[in-house]
Each structure stands twice: as structure tokens, then as C-alpha cells.
XYZ file of C-alpha atoms in Angstrom:
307
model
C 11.959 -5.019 28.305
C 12.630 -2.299 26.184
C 10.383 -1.087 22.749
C 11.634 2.033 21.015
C 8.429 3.121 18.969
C 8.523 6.150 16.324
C 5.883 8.177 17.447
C 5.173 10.060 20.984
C 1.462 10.009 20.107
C 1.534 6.157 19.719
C 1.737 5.840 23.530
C -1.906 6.489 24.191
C -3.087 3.736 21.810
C -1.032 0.822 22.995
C -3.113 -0.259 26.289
C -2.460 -2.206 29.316
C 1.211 -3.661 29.580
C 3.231 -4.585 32.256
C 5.554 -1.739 34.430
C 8.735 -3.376 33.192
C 7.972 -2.347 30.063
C 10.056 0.428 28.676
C 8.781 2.776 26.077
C 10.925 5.154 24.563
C 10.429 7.114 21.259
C 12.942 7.573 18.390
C 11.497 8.919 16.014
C 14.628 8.575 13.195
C 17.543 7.197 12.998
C 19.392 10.529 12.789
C 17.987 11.560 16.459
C 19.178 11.272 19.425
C 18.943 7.964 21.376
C 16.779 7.847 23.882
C 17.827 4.525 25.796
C 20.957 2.307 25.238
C 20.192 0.304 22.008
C 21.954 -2.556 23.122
C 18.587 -3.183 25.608
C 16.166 -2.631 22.620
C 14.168 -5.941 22.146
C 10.917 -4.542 20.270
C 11.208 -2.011 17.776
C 8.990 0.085 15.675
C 10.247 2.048 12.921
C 9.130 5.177 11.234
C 6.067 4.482 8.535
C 7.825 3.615 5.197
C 10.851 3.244 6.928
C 13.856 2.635 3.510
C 17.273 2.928 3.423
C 19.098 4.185 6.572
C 16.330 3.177 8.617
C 16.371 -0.243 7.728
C 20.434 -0.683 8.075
C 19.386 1.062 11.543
C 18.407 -2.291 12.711
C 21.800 -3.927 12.786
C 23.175 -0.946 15.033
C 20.865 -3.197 17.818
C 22.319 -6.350 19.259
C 19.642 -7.463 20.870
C 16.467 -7.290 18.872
C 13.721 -9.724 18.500
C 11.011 -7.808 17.004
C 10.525 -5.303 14.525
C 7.129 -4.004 14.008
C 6.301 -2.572 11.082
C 3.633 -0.009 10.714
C 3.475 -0.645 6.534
C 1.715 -3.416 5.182
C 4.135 -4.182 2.645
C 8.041 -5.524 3.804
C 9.923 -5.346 0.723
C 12.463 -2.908 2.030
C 13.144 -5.114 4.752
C 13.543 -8.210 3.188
C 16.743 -9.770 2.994
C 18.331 -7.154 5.501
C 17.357 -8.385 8.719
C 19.810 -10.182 11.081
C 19.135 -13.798 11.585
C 16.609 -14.455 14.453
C 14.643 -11.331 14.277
C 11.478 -11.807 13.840
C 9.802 -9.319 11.596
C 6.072 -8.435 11.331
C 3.935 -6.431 9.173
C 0.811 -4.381 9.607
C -1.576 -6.665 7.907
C -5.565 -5.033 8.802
C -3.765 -1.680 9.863
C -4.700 -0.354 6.104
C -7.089 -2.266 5.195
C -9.905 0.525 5.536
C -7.792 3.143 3.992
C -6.314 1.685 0.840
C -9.620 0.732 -0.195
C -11.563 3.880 0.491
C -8.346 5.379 -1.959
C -8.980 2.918 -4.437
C -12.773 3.390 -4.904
C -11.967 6.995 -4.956
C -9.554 6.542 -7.789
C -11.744 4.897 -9.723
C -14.355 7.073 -9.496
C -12.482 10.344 -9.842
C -10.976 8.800 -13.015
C -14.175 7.677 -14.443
C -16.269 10.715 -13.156
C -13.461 12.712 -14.699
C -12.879 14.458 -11.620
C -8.950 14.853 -11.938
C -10.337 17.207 -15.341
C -12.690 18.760 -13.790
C -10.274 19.780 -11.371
C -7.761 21.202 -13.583
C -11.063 23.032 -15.006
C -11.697 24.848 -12.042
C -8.073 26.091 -12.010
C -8.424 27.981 -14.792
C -11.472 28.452 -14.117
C -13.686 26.983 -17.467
C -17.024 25.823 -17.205
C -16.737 22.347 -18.672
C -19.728 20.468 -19.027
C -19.541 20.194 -22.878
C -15.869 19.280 -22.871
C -16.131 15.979 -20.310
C -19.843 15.003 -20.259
C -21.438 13.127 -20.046
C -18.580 10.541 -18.222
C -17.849 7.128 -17.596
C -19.569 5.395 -14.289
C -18.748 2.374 -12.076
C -21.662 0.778 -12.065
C -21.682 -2.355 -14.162
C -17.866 -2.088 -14.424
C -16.142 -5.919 -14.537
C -13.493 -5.098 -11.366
C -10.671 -7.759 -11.528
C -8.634 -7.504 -8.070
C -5.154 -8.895 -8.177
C -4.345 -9.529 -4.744
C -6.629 -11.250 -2.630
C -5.798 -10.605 0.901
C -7.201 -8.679 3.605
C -7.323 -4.835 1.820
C -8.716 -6.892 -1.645
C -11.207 -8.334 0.739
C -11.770 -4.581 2.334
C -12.527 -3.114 -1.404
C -14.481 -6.283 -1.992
C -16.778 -4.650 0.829
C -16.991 -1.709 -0.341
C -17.507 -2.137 -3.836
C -20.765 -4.595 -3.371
C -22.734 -1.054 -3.308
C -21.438 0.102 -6.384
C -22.939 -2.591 -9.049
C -19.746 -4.423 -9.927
C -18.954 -8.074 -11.180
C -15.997 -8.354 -9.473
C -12.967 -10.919 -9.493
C -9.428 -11.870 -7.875
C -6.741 -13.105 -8.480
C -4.120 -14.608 -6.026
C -1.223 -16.317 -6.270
C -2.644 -19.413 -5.748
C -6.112 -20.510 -6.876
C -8.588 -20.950 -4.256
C -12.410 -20.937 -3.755
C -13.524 -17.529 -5.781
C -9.837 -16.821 -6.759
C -8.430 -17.742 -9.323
C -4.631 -18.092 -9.886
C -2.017 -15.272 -11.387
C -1.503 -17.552 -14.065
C -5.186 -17.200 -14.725
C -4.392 -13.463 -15.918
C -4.124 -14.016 -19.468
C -7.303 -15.139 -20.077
C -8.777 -12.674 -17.265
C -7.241 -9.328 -18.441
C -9.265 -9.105 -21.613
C -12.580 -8.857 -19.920
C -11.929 -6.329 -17.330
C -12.639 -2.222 -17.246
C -10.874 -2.230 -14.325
C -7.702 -3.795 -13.193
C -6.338 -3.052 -9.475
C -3.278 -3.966 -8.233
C -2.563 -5.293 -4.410
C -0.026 -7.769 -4.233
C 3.021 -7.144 -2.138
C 6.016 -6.907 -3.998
C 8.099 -9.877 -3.892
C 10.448 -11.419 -6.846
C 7.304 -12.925 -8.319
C 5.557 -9.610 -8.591
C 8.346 -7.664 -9.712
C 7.660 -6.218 -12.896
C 4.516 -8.605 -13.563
C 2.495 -5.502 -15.216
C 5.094 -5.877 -18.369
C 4.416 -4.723 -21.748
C 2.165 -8.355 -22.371
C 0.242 -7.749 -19.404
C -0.941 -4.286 -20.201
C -1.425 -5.328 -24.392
C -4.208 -7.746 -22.876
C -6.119 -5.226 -21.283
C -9.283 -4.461 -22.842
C -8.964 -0.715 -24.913
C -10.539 1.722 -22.440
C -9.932 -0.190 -19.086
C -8.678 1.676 -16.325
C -5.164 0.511 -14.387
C -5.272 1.283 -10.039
C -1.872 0.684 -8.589
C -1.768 0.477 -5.000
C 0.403 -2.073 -4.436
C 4.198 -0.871 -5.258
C 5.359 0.861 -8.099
C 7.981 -1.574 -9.527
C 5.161 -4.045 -9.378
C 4.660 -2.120 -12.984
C 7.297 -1.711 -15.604
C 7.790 2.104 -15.330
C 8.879 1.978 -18.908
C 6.131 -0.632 -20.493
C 3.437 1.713 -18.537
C 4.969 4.883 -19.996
C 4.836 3.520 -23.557
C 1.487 1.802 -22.822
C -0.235 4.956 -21.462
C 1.320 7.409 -24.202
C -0.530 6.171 -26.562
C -3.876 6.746 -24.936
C -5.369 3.099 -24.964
C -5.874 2.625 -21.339
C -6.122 5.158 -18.415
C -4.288 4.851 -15.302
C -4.460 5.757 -11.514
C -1.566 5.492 -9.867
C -0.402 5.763 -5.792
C 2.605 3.996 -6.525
C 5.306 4.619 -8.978
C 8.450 3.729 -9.812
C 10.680 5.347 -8.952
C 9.745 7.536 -6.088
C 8.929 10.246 -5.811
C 8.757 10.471 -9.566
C 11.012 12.289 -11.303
C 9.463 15.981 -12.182
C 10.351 15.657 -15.580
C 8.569 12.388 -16.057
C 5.810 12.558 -18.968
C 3.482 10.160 -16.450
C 2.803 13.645 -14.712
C 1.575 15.363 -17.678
C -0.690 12.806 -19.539
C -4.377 13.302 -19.606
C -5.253 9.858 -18.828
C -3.009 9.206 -15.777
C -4.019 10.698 -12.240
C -1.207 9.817 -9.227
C -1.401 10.732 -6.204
C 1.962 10.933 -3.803
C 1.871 7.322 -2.550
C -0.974 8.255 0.620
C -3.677 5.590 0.232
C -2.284 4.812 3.865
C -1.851 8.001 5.306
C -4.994 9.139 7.461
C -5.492 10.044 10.672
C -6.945 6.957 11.760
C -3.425 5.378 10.960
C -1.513 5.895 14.169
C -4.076 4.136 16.496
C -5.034 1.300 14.339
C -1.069 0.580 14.307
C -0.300 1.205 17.829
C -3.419 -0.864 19.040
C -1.633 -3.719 17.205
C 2.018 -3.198 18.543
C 0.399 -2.923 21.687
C -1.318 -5.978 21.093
C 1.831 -7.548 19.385
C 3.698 -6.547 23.270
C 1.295 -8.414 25.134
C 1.046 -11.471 22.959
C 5.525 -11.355 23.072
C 4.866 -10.912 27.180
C 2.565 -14.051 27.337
C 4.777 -16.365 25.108
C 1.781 -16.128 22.373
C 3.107 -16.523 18.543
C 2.738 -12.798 17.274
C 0.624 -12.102 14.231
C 1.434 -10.930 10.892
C 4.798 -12.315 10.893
C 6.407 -12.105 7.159
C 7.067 -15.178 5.101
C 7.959 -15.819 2.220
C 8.384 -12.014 1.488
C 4.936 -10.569 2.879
């Protein structure tokens, strides 16, 4: 059986497997090979893999698997061959994209991306930004209810919140995405986790972000064209609501863009799943993923549906 996984380091984290397993690293599609793809059964492309890597897959006859180390799919949707199974790393950023989201919200609120620029110049500002917002007592409304809303969930509790999610279908302390209308009003904080699909597309549209309450603060860390690049732009250029963006789209974001230059917009470089504790979370699960394809065992995290 032979796996081609993207990183050399990922070796060390996959555990036990049987010696007829063949590991080999490729690390891009532009590198050399380093086995004859036409044996490749179980592959794992680069982190964020788009594009070339993702039109990679067809250059391999004989795949069954491909792991992903994201937890979103939408670049790979549609593209796949027929009978490859494809999987997503659902739990693998669960820890991370919620420790970036509290963060964003309190930097925003805190004022932290201003006091920043402050200390560039360097200007004592206390008179200019305090005293600030705070979280506690903020009315959270989570749209996206899977495992990283349940991770923020967690880690929120501390922080005094009232918090509520959405899903795409209503369920015991969710309510439904068509719920939104009634729910967007009431919230100082919206946050954004749904995968993008052709639902999600474009669901924060000029409507969505007039219901938000003046004030309230926008997290994306879903996908940027979950947003309307151009209803945000309008939106947040006239200083209503505030913003905190991972995600945009397009990306990376133009240089030119006036989203980089508006006081009441902090983005970071799309990273709320980049840490160091990345690579063995996600090879502990492709090495789980092997064992479970050696044994006959369904694999986990399998994509339907889009995610």
C-alpha cells in the first residue's frame, strides 16, 4: 500500500502501521516524485491545497483516499474522480480556530489592533481609545454549529456571554439559518463557521449585514466568499459595524483594497489554523484514518454533501 503524505515531519506522528505500508513524501505537485503514482492509494495533500494541487489528483489512477489536512473541502468539491473517497480534517482545528476567534474578538473590542498601530508611532494613547469595549455580557450568535462552534462554545463559557447558534438545520439549542433574520438584530457579535457550500455562498449579503445591530462586531473564520466582498466593503465603509476578518475574498486581498485601511476592520492572513500543534493533530488522524482503511473500518470525516 502506498500513502504519499506532504510533510517529512508527519512521519513521527502517524503510529503503528503495518510494514507493507509505504510512506513517501511529496511535498508539491511541482517536486519530484518520489514513488510511481500509479501505486498511490492514500494521499495527503499540502494544507490548503487549490488549484494545481487539486487537478494533481487525477494524474493518480489508482487512488482511494485523499486526506485532507483543512477542515473545509470546497476546493475539492466537484473535482474528484468518481470512487475516491475524500475526507476532511474535522477536530484537527478545532482548538485553534477558536483560540483565533476569542482573540479577535477581544483584540477588536479591547482595541488592541489601535493600540498597536499606537505603539508604532509610538503615542501614548490612553485618552484617544479608553476606556474600550469588553466581552463580558456580549450576546455571541455562532453560525455554524459543528465541532470548532462547539470548541468556542468551550471557551467562551469563562468569558460571561449569552451565546447562540445557528445551523443549518434546527436542532436542540440551535436554531435554523432561516432563523437569522430575527436573530441578527440582537447580537454584538456575529461569527461565522460554516463551510462553504452553494448554500453559504454569499449568505452575509447586503440584507444580512443591514440586520445587524449598529455597533456589533462581524468574525469571519469560515471562508471569505461566505461574505459578499462588495456588500461588506460598502457595509463597513460607512462605520456601522466593525469587522474581524481571517478570511477574505479574494485571497490574499488585493493591496489596494480599502478593507486594509479602515479603522474598524482587523484581518489577519487567513492563520486561525496554522500553529504548531497542527502537524501532529493531522498526522495522528491520517495515521488513524490508515489503520481504520487496513482493518476494513468506514473512515471518519468523510465529506458529504459538500463538508
Amino acid at each position: 500500500m502506498t500513502v504519499w503524505i506532504a510533510h517529512e515531519q508527519g512521519r513521527q506522528f502517524l503510529g503503528e502501521l503495518a510494514t507493507h505500508v509505504d510512506i513517501r513524501v511529496l511535498t508539491g505537485p511541482d517536486k519530484p516524485l518520489p514513488s510511481d503514482p500509479a501505486e498511490v492509494t492514500f494521499w495527503v495533500p499540502p494544507f490548503l491545497s487549490s488549484g494545481a494541487v487539486v487537478d494533481f489528483a487525477q494524474r493518480l489512477p489508482s487512488l482511494q483516499v485523499i486526506q485532507l489536512l483543512s477542515a473545509g473541502a470546497d476546493a475539492w468539491i466537484g473535482r474528484t474522480r468518481s470512487g475516491v473517497m475524500l475526507c476532511d480534517a474535522r477536530g484537527v482545528h478545532d482548538s485553534s480556530t477558536a483560540e483565533w476567534v476569542v482573540t479577535a474578538m477581544l483584540a477588536v473590542l479591547r482595541r488592541f489592533d489601535h493600540f498597536a498601530r499606537a505603539q508604532a508611532v509610538p503615542t501614548w494613547s490612553y485618552a484617544e481609545f479608553a476606556p474600550t469595549d469588553e466581552l463580558a455580557g456580549k450576546r455571541v450568535l455562532v453560525v455554524g454549529a459543528g465541532s470548532i462552534g462547539t470548541a468556542l462554545g468551550a471557551r467562551l463559557t469563562p468569558f460571561e456571554v449569552e451565546l447562540t447558534y445557528v445551523a443549518r438545520t434546527a436542532r436542540d439549542g440551535v436554531h435554523a439559518i432561516g432563523e437569522l433574520p430575527e436573530l441578527l438584530p440582537h447580537a454584538d457579535i456575529v461569527v461565522l463557521l460554516v463551510p462553504l457550500t452553494d448554500l453559504t455562498r454569499g449568505m452575509v449579503d447586503a440584507t444580512f449585514l443591514a440586520a445587524m445591530r449598529d455597533g456589533a462586531l462581524l468574525v469571519n473564520a469560515a471562508r471569505g466568499p461566505v461574505a459578499d466582498t462588495a456588500a461588506l466593503t460598502k457595509e463597513l465603509a460607512g462605520g456601522r459595524i466593525l469587522a474581524a476578518l481571517d478570511v477574505t475574498d479574494p485571497e490574499p486581498l488585493p493591496v489596494d483594497h480599502p478593507l486594509w485601511t479602515m479603522p474598524n476592520v482587523l484581518i489577519t492572513p487567513h492563520v486561525a489554523g496554522s500553529v504548531r500543534g497542527l502537524l501532529p493533530r493531522a498526522y495522528r488522524l491520517v495515521g488513524d484514518q490508515l489503520r481504520r482503511m487496513l482493518a476494513g473500518e468506514p473512515l471518519a470525516n468523510e465529506v458529504q454533501d459538500g463538508y
